[in-house]
Amino acid sequence: MTDQTPLWRVQLSAGPDAVEAFGAALEPLCDSVSWIADGDDIQGVWTLNAFLGVEPDRGLIAAALASAASAAGVAAPEFTIRREQPRDWLAENMKSFPPRRIGRFFIIGTRDPSPVPEGVVELRLNPGAAFGSGEHATTAGCLMAIDAFSGGQRQARVLDMGCGSGILSLGAAKSCRAQVVAADSDPKAVAVSRRNMIRNKVHRQVRTVLAHRGDCRAIRDSGPYDLIVSNILARPLRRMARTLSPNLRPGGVLVLSGFLIRDAARVAGAYRPFGLRILDRIDIDGWRTLVLVRS
C-alpha cells in the first residue's frame, strides 16, 4: 500500500439509527467504511467516512444512500466527496524520521548516526514513496505480531502481501531468519522494498515480486507459508480471503491489519470459511491488527 496512490473520501453525517444502514450501503462500493459519534453522546450525530482508491461515481453513491434511506424510513443524507492530499513520505522522511522501538525491533533511518541499543533487531529503512515507516498504528501492530511469532520460529516461510516499504518483510527476515516473499501491486513499492532489503543485507532471504492477488504463480510456488502478513485495507483483505488463505499451511499464522476496530469483524468473517480463527487482537489508537491461525 503506497500513500502516493490516489485516495478519495466520502463523508456524511447521520443519526445513530441510520448511520449503520448508510455504512452497509456504501460498503460494497468502497474500500473502507467507518463511523464515529461526534463527541460523547452516542445518541447524537455520527460522522461516516468511506475511502476509495479510485474516484467514486457520485450517482452510484447517491443511489445507494437513497435506497438505504428509503428502507430505514429516513431522508437521504447529503454527502461530500473529496480527494485526499497524498502524503509525500520521501519529503517527510528527509525532514524527520526519528528512531523508534517496537518490541524487539529498532527502526532507524538509513543515514541516521544515532546509536543502536544492544539486543534489538535493527531495521534500517528509507520508506521512500511507499507506506511503512513503523509510525502508523497498523504497521506497529503487525511488527508486534511478527515479534511474537518469531519467538518460537526459525527459518520460517513468510509472505508479506502488500509489502510497501518492506518493513514487515525486514522484520520477519531478521527476527527469525525467514525466507520471505514481499509482494505488492505497485511497482514503486516493489522497487523501494528491494532497495531496503539490500541496505539491510537480507536480499538473499527476501524475494520481491509484483503481484495483484494472492494466487499468482510467484506466490503459490514459494508456499505454503508459516506466516502471512498483509497490512492494506479492509475491503481488499476481504476480497483476497479466497486466494490468500490456501497459501497458509495448517497451523500457520495470518496477520491482517490496515483497518479500524469497527471493520475487524467483517474482515475476520471473510476468513472463517477457510478454517482461520482469531488467535489474538492488537489494538492501537483505534486501529486493529488481527492474528489468525489456520486449523
GROMACS .gro file of C-alpha atoms in nm:
model
  295
    1MET     CA    1   0.000   0.000   0.000
    2THR     CA    2   0.153   0.332  -0.103
    3ASP     CA    3   0.049   0.677   0.007
    4GLN     CA    4   0.115   0.812  -0.344
    5THR     CA    5  -0.188   0.614  -0.461
    6PRO     CA    6  -0.495   0.841  -0.507
    7LEU     CA    7  -0.742   0.831  -0.220
    8TRP     CA    8  -1.096   0.969  -0.212
    9ARG     CA    9  -1.316   1.028   0.093
   10VAL     CA   10  -1.695   1.014   0.101
   11GLN     CA   11  -1.828   1.180   0.416
   12LEU     CA   12  -2.175   1.229   0.564
   13SER     CA   13  -2.349   1.285   0.897
   14ALA     CA   14  -2.644   1.086   1.029
   15GLY     CA   15  -2.821   0.976   1.343
   16PRO     CA   16  -2.729   0.655   1.525
   17ASP     CA   17  -3.020   0.457   1.379
   18ALA     CA   18  -2.940   0.544   1.018
   19VAL     CA   19  -2.561   0.559   1.008
   20GLU     CA   20  -2.517   0.181   1.013
   21ALA     CA   21  -2.762   0.142   0.723
   22PHE     CA   22  -2.572   0.402   0.524
   23GLY     CA   23  -2.243   0.231   0.605
   24ALA     CA   24  -2.378  -0.103   0.486
   25ALA     CA   25  -2.498   0.061   0.165
   26LEU     CA   26  -2.157   0.212   0.090
   27GLU     CA   27  -1.953  -0.091   0.192
   28PRO     CA   28  -1.981  -0.270  -0.147
   29LEU     CA   29  -1.873   0.048  -0.326
   30CYS     CA   30  -1.580   0.148  -0.106
   31ASP     CA   31  -1.254   0.004   0.024
   32SER     CA   32  -1.312   0.100   0.387
   33VAL     CA   33  -1.613   0.238   0.574
   34SER     CA   34  -1.630   0.353   0.937
   35TRP     CA   35  -1.838   0.584   1.152
   36ILE     CA   36  -1.789   0.752   1.488
   37ALA     CA   37  -2.002   0.960   1.723
   38ASP     CA   38  -1.942   1.334   1.727
   39GLY     CA   39  -1.849   1.372   2.092
   40ASP     CA   40  -1.956   1.157   2.385
   41ASP     CA   41  -2.327   1.137   2.303
   42ILE     CA   42  -2.378   0.812   2.111
   43GLN     CA   43  -2.743   0.908   2.059
   44GLY     CA   44  -2.641   1.225   1.877
   45VAL     CA   45  -2.486   1.287   1.537
   46TRP     CA   46  -2.243   1.038   1.385
   47THR     CA   47  -1.989   1.105   1.109
   48LEU     CA   48  -1.936   0.838   0.845
   49ASN     CA   49  -1.617   0.822   0.638
   50ALA     CA   50  -1.570   0.594   0.339
   51PHE     CA   51  -1.246   0.566   0.144
   52LEU     CA   52  -1.179   0.454  -0.213
   53GLY     CA   53  -0.866   0.408  -0.419
   54VAL     CA   54  -1.047   0.521  -0.735
   55GLU     CA   55  -1.266   0.825  -0.797
   56PRO     CA   56  -1.619   0.740  -0.682
   57ASP     CA   57  -1.924   0.765  -0.905
   58ARG     CA   58  -2.140   1.029  -0.738
   59GLY     CA   59  -2.455   0.887  -0.897
   60LEU     CA   60  -2.390   0.538  -0.761
   61ILE     CA   61  -2.316   0.674  -0.414
   62ALA     CA   62  -2.633   0.883  -0.416
   63ALA     CA   63  -2.846   0.591  -0.536
   64ALA     CA   64  -2.709   0.356  -0.271
   65LEU     CA   65  -2.772   0.608   0.006
   66ALA     CA   66  -3.121   0.689  -0.122
   67SER     CA   67  -3.213   0.321  -0.126
   68ALA     CA   68  -3.083   0.273   0.229
   69ALA     CA   69  -3.264   0.586   0.348
   70SER     CA   70  -3.592   0.465   0.200
   71ALA     CA   71  -3.558   0.126   0.368
   72ALA     CA   72  -3.476   0.292   0.702
   73GLY     CA   73  -3.760   0.543   0.673
   74VAL     CA   74  -3.534   0.849   0.687
   75ALA     CA   75  -3.433   1.124   0.447
   76ALA     CA   76  -3.143   1.062   0.213
   77PRO     CA   77  -2.834   1.231   0.357
   78GLU     CA   78  -2.623   1.499   0.199
   79PHE     CA   79  -2.266   1.387   0.142
   80THR     CA   80  -1.934   1.522   0.020
   81ILE     CA   81  -1.667   1.364  -0.197
   82ARG     CA   82  -1.314   1.495  -0.190
   83ARG     CA   83  -0.975   1.373  -0.296
   84GLU     CA   84  -0.731   1.341  -0.010
   85GLN     CA   85  -0.392   1.505  -0.047
   86PRO     CA   86  -0.126   1.234  -0.085
   87ARG     CA   87   0.145   1.231   0.176
   88ASP     CA   88   0.496   1.263   0.040
   89TRP     CA   89   0.673   1.003   0.251
   90LEU     CA   90   1.009   1.083   0.096
   91ALA     CA   91   0.988   1.450   0.192
   92GLU     CA   92   0.861   1.366   0.540
   93ASN     CA   93   1.136   1.113   0.584
   94MET     CA   94   1.401   1.368   0.492
   95LYS     CA   95   1.256   1.618   0.741
   96SER     CA   96   1.219   1.383   1.033
   97PHE     CA   97   1.243   1.008   1.077
   98PRO     CA   98   1.331   0.962   1.442
   99PRO     CA   99   1.433   0.614   1.559
  100ARG     CA  100   1.155   0.417   1.725
  101ARG     CA  101   1.137   0.088   1.907
  102ILE     CA  102   0.852  -0.160   1.862
  103GLY     CA  103   0.900  -0.478   2.062
  104ARG     CA  104   1.247  -0.607   1.979
  105PHE     CA  105   1.258  -0.402   1.659
  106PHE     CA  106   1.456  -0.079   1.642
  107ILE     CA  107   1.359   0.119   1.331
  108ILE     CA  108   1.605   0.382   1.218
  109GLY     CA  109   1.669   0.586   0.904
  110THR     CA  110   1.934   0.463   0.665
  111ARG     CA  111   2.160   0.763   0.732
  112ASP     CA  112   2.079   0.820   1.097
  113PRO     CA  113   2.401   0.821   1.307
  114SER     CA  114   2.214   0.759   1.634
  115PRO     CA  115   2.348   0.473   1.847
  116VAL     CA  116   2.159   0.145   1.825
  117PRO     CA  117   2.073  -0.019   2.160
  118GLU     CA  118   2.211  -0.363   2.235
  119GLY     CA  119   1.988  -0.666   2.196
  120VAL     CA  120   1.749  -0.519   1.939
  121VAL     CA  121   1.667  -0.624   1.584
  122GLU     CA  122   1.786  -0.329   1.376
  123LEU     CA  123   1.577  -0.228   1.074
  124ARG     CA  124   1.746   0.036   0.858
  125LEU     CA  125   1.477   0.196   0.649
  126ASN     CA  126   1.413   0.458   0.386
  127PRO     CA  127   1.038   0.441   0.317
  128GLY     CA  128   1.076   0.646   0.000
  129ALA     CA  129   0.741   0.671  -0.178
  130ALA     CA  130   0.600   0.361  -0.010
  131PHE     CA  131   0.390   0.317   0.302
  132GLY     CA  132   0.555   0.171   0.609
  133SER     CA  133   0.791   0.351   0.845
  134GLY     CA  134   0.670   0.194   1.168
  135GLU     CA  135   0.497   0.514   1.275
  136HIS     CA  136   0.143   0.411   1.182
  137ALA     CA  137  -0.055   0.203   1.430
  138THR     CA  138  -0.121  -0.074   1.178
  139THR     CA  139   0.248  -0.117   1.096
  140ALA     CA  140   0.332  -0.121   1.465
  141GLY     CA  141   0.063  -0.381   1.530
  142CYS     CA  142   0.198  -0.606   1.255
  143LEU     CA  143   0.553  -0.576   1.386
  144MET     CA  144   0.435  -0.670   1.735
  145ALA     CA  145   0.264  -0.977   1.590
  146ILE     CA  146   0.578  -1.073   1.394
  147ASP     CA  147   0.784  -1.028   1.710
  148ALA     CA  148   0.556  -1.269   1.898
  149PHE     CA  149   0.561  -1.519   1.611
  150SER     CA  150   0.938  -1.512   1.572
  151GLY     CA  151   0.996  -1.611   1.935
  152GLY     CA  152   0.938  -1.978   1.856
  153GLN     CA  153   1.024  -1.989   1.486
  154ARG     CA  154   1.340  -2.026   1.284
  155GLN     CA  155   1.378  -2.034   0.906
  156ALA     CA  156   1.006  -1.987   0.852
  157ARG     CA  157   0.845  -1.924   0.515
  158VAL     CA  158   0.677  -1.583   0.514
  159LEU     CA  159   0.457  -1.391   0.269
  160ASP     CA  160   0.423  -1.013   0.302
  161MET     CA  161   0.123  -0.926   0.083
  162GLY     CA  162   0.117  -0.553   0.012
  163CYS     CA  163   0.473  -0.500   0.130
  164GLY     CA  164   0.501  -0.123   0.079
  165SER     CA  165   0.845  -0.019   0.206
  166GLY     CA  166   0.921  -0.379   0.305
  167ILE     CA  167   0.938  -0.307   0.677
  168LEU     CA  168   0.738  -0.618   0.771
  169SER     CA  169   0.949  -0.836   0.540
  170LEU     CA  170   1.261  -0.696   0.705
  171GLY     CA  171   1.123  -0.772   1.048
  172ALA     CA  172   1.048  -1.132   0.954
  173ALA     CA  173   1.377  -1.188   0.773
  174LYS     CA  174   1.587  -1.054   1.058
  175SER     CA  175   1.397  -1.186   1.358
  176CYS     CA  176   1.358  -1.549   1.254
  177ARG     CA  177   1.588  -1.584   0.953
  178ALA     CA  178   1.281  -1.633   0.738
  179GLN     CA  179   1.265  -1.686   0.364
  180VAL     CA  180   1.026  -1.411   0.258
  181VAL     CA  181   0.821  -1.325  -0.048
  182ALA     CA  182   0.749  -0.949  -0.045
  183ALA     CA  183   0.465  -0.875  -0.288
  184ASP     CA  184   0.292  -0.552  -0.390
  185SER     CA  185   0.072  -0.435  -0.676
  186ASP     CA  186   0.265  -0.107  -0.702
  187PRO     CA  187   0.595  -0.124  -0.895
  188LYS     CA  188   0.730   0.171  -0.693
  189ALA     CA  189   0.671  -0.014  -0.368
  190VAL     CA  190   0.842  -0.325  -0.503
  191ALA     CA  191   1.146  -0.116  -0.601
  192VAL     CA  192   1.161   0.062  -0.264
  193SER     CA  193   1.127  -0.268  -0.082
  194ARG     CA  194   1.406  -0.425  -0.284
  195ARG     CA  195   1.641  -0.136  -0.203
  196ASN     CA  196   1.564  -0.168   0.167
  197MET     CA  197   1.642  -0.541   0.157
  198ILE     CA  198   1.980  -0.468   0.000
  199ARG     CA  199   2.056  -0.196   0.260
  200ASN     CA  200   1.983  -0.444   0.537
  201LYS     CA  201   2.177  -0.726   0.368
  202VAL     CA  202   1.881  -0.964   0.361
  203HIS     CA  203   1.823  -0.953  -0.015
  204ARG     CA  204   1.920  -1.321  -0.041
  205GLN     CA  205   1.638  -1.407   0.200
  206VAL     CA  206   1.370  -1.183   0.053
  207ARG     CA  207   1.224  -1.213  -0.295
  208THR     CA  208   1.032  -0.906  -0.412
  209VAL     CA  209   0.753  -0.965  -0.664
  210LEU     CA  210   0.488  -0.761  -0.843
  211ALA     CA  211   0.152  -0.924  -0.768
  212HIS     CA  212  -0.209  -0.810  -0.759
  213ARG     CA  213  -0.361  -1.118  -0.594
  214GLY     CA  214  -0.270  -1.396  -0.355
  215ASP     CA  215  -0.300  -1.670  -0.616
  216CYS     CA  216  -0.034  -1.554  -0.861
  217ARG     CA  217   0.225  -1.816  -0.952
  218ALA     CA  218   0.520  -1.638  -0.788
  219ILE     CA  219   0.336  -1.653  -0.456
  220ARG     CA  220   0.196  -2.005  -0.489
  221ASP     CA  221   0.527  -2.162  -0.588
  222SER     CA  222   0.703  -2.041  -0.271
  223GLY     CA  223   0.432  -2.165  -0.035
  224PRO     CA  224   0.281  -2.293   0.176
  225TYR     CA  225   0.376  -2.029   0.431
  226ASP     CA  226   0.421  -2.045   0.807
  227LEU     CA  227   0.331  -1.676   0.834
  228ILE     CA  228   0.141  -1.439   0.606
  229VAL     CA  229   0.116  -1.067   0.686
  230SER     CA  230  -0.099  -0.817   0.498
  231ASN     CA  231  -0.139  -0.455   0.602
  232ILE     CA  232  -0.370  -0.300   0.345
  233LEU     CA  233  -0.741  -0.200   0.363
  234ALA     CA  234  -1.049  -0.382   0.491
  235ARG     CA  235  -1.224  -0.443   0.160
  236PRO     CA  236  -0.921  -0.573  -0.034
  237LEU     CA  237  -0.841  -0.803   0.257
  238ARG     CA  238  -1.189  -0.949   0.245
  239ARG     CA  239  -1.172  -0.991  -0.130
  240MET     CA  240  -0.839  -1.174  -0.102
  241ALA     CA  241  -0.960  -1.428   0.154
  242ARG     CA  242  -1.030  -1.696  -0.107
  243THR     CA  243  -0.694  -1.660  -0.283
  244LEU     CA  244  -0.474  -1.580   0.017
  245SER     CA  245  -0.591  -1.846   0.265
  246PRO     CA  246  -0.481  -2.156   0.065
  247ASN     CA  247  -0.121  -2.029   0.077
  248LEU     CA  248  -0.109  -2.076   0.456
  249ARG     CA  249  -0.005  -2.416   0.589
  250PRO     CA  250  -0.219  -2.588   0.856
  251GLY     CA  251  -0.122  -2.434   1.189
  252GLY     CA  252   0.016  -2.129   1.011
  253VAL     CA  253  -0.042  -1.772   1.129
  254LEU     CA  254  -0.212  -1.494   0.933
  255VAL     CA  255  -0.165  -1.132   1.043
  256LEU     CA  256  -0.410  -0.880   0.896
  257SER     CA  257  -0.420  -0.504   0.951
  258GLY     CA  258  -0.495  -0.173   0.786
  259PHE     CA  259  -0.848  -0.128   0.923
  260LEU     CA  260  -1.031   0.025   1.216
  261ILE     CA  261  -1.157  -0.182   1.510
  262ARG     CA  262  -1.508  -0.139   1.375
  263ASP     CA  263  -1.419  -0.318   1.049
  264ALA     CA  264  -1.241  -0.611   1.215
  265ALA     CA  265  -1.540  -0.845   1.250
  266ARG     CA  266  -1.614  -0.830   0.878
  267VAL     CA  267  -1.250  -0.895   0.791
  268ALA     CA  268  -1.226  -1.193   1.027
  269GLY     CA  269  -1.557  -1.326   0.897
  270ALA     CA  270  -1.425  -1.342   0.542
  271TYR     CA  271  -1.151  -1.584   0.651
  272ARG     CA  272  -1.360  -1.803   0.881
  273PRO     CA  273  -1.490  -2.030   0.600
  274PHE     CA  274  -1.128  -2.116   0.517
  275GLY     CA  275  -1.053  -2.257   0.861
  276LEU     CA  276  -0.898  -1.947   1.019
  277ARG     CA  277  -0.985  -1.848   1.375
  278ILE     CA  278  -0.878  -1.549   1.583
  279LEU     CA  279  -0.570  -1.611   1.796
  280ASP     CA  280  -0.503  -1.255   1.912
  281ARG     CA  281  -0.601  -0.891   1.862
  282ILE     CA  282  -0.371  -0.590   1.886
  283ASP     CA  283  -0.545  -0.252   1.919
  284ILE     CA  284  -0.356   0.077   1.884
  285ASP     CA  285  -0.522   0.419   1.855
  286GLY     CA  286  -0.847   0.278   1.720
  287TRP     CA  287  -0.680   0.052   1.463
  288ARG     CA  288  -0.683  -0.326   1.494
  289THR     CA  289  -0.437  -0.597   1.394
  290LEU     CA  290  -0.585  -0.946   1.377
  291VAL     CA  291  -0.375  -1.257   1.436
  292LEU     CA  292  -0.545  -1.566   1.293
  293VAL     CA  293  -0.438  -1.931   1.292
  294ARG     CA  294  -0.535  -2.195   1.038
  295SER     CA  295  -0.681  -2.508   1.194
   0.00000   0.00000   0.00000
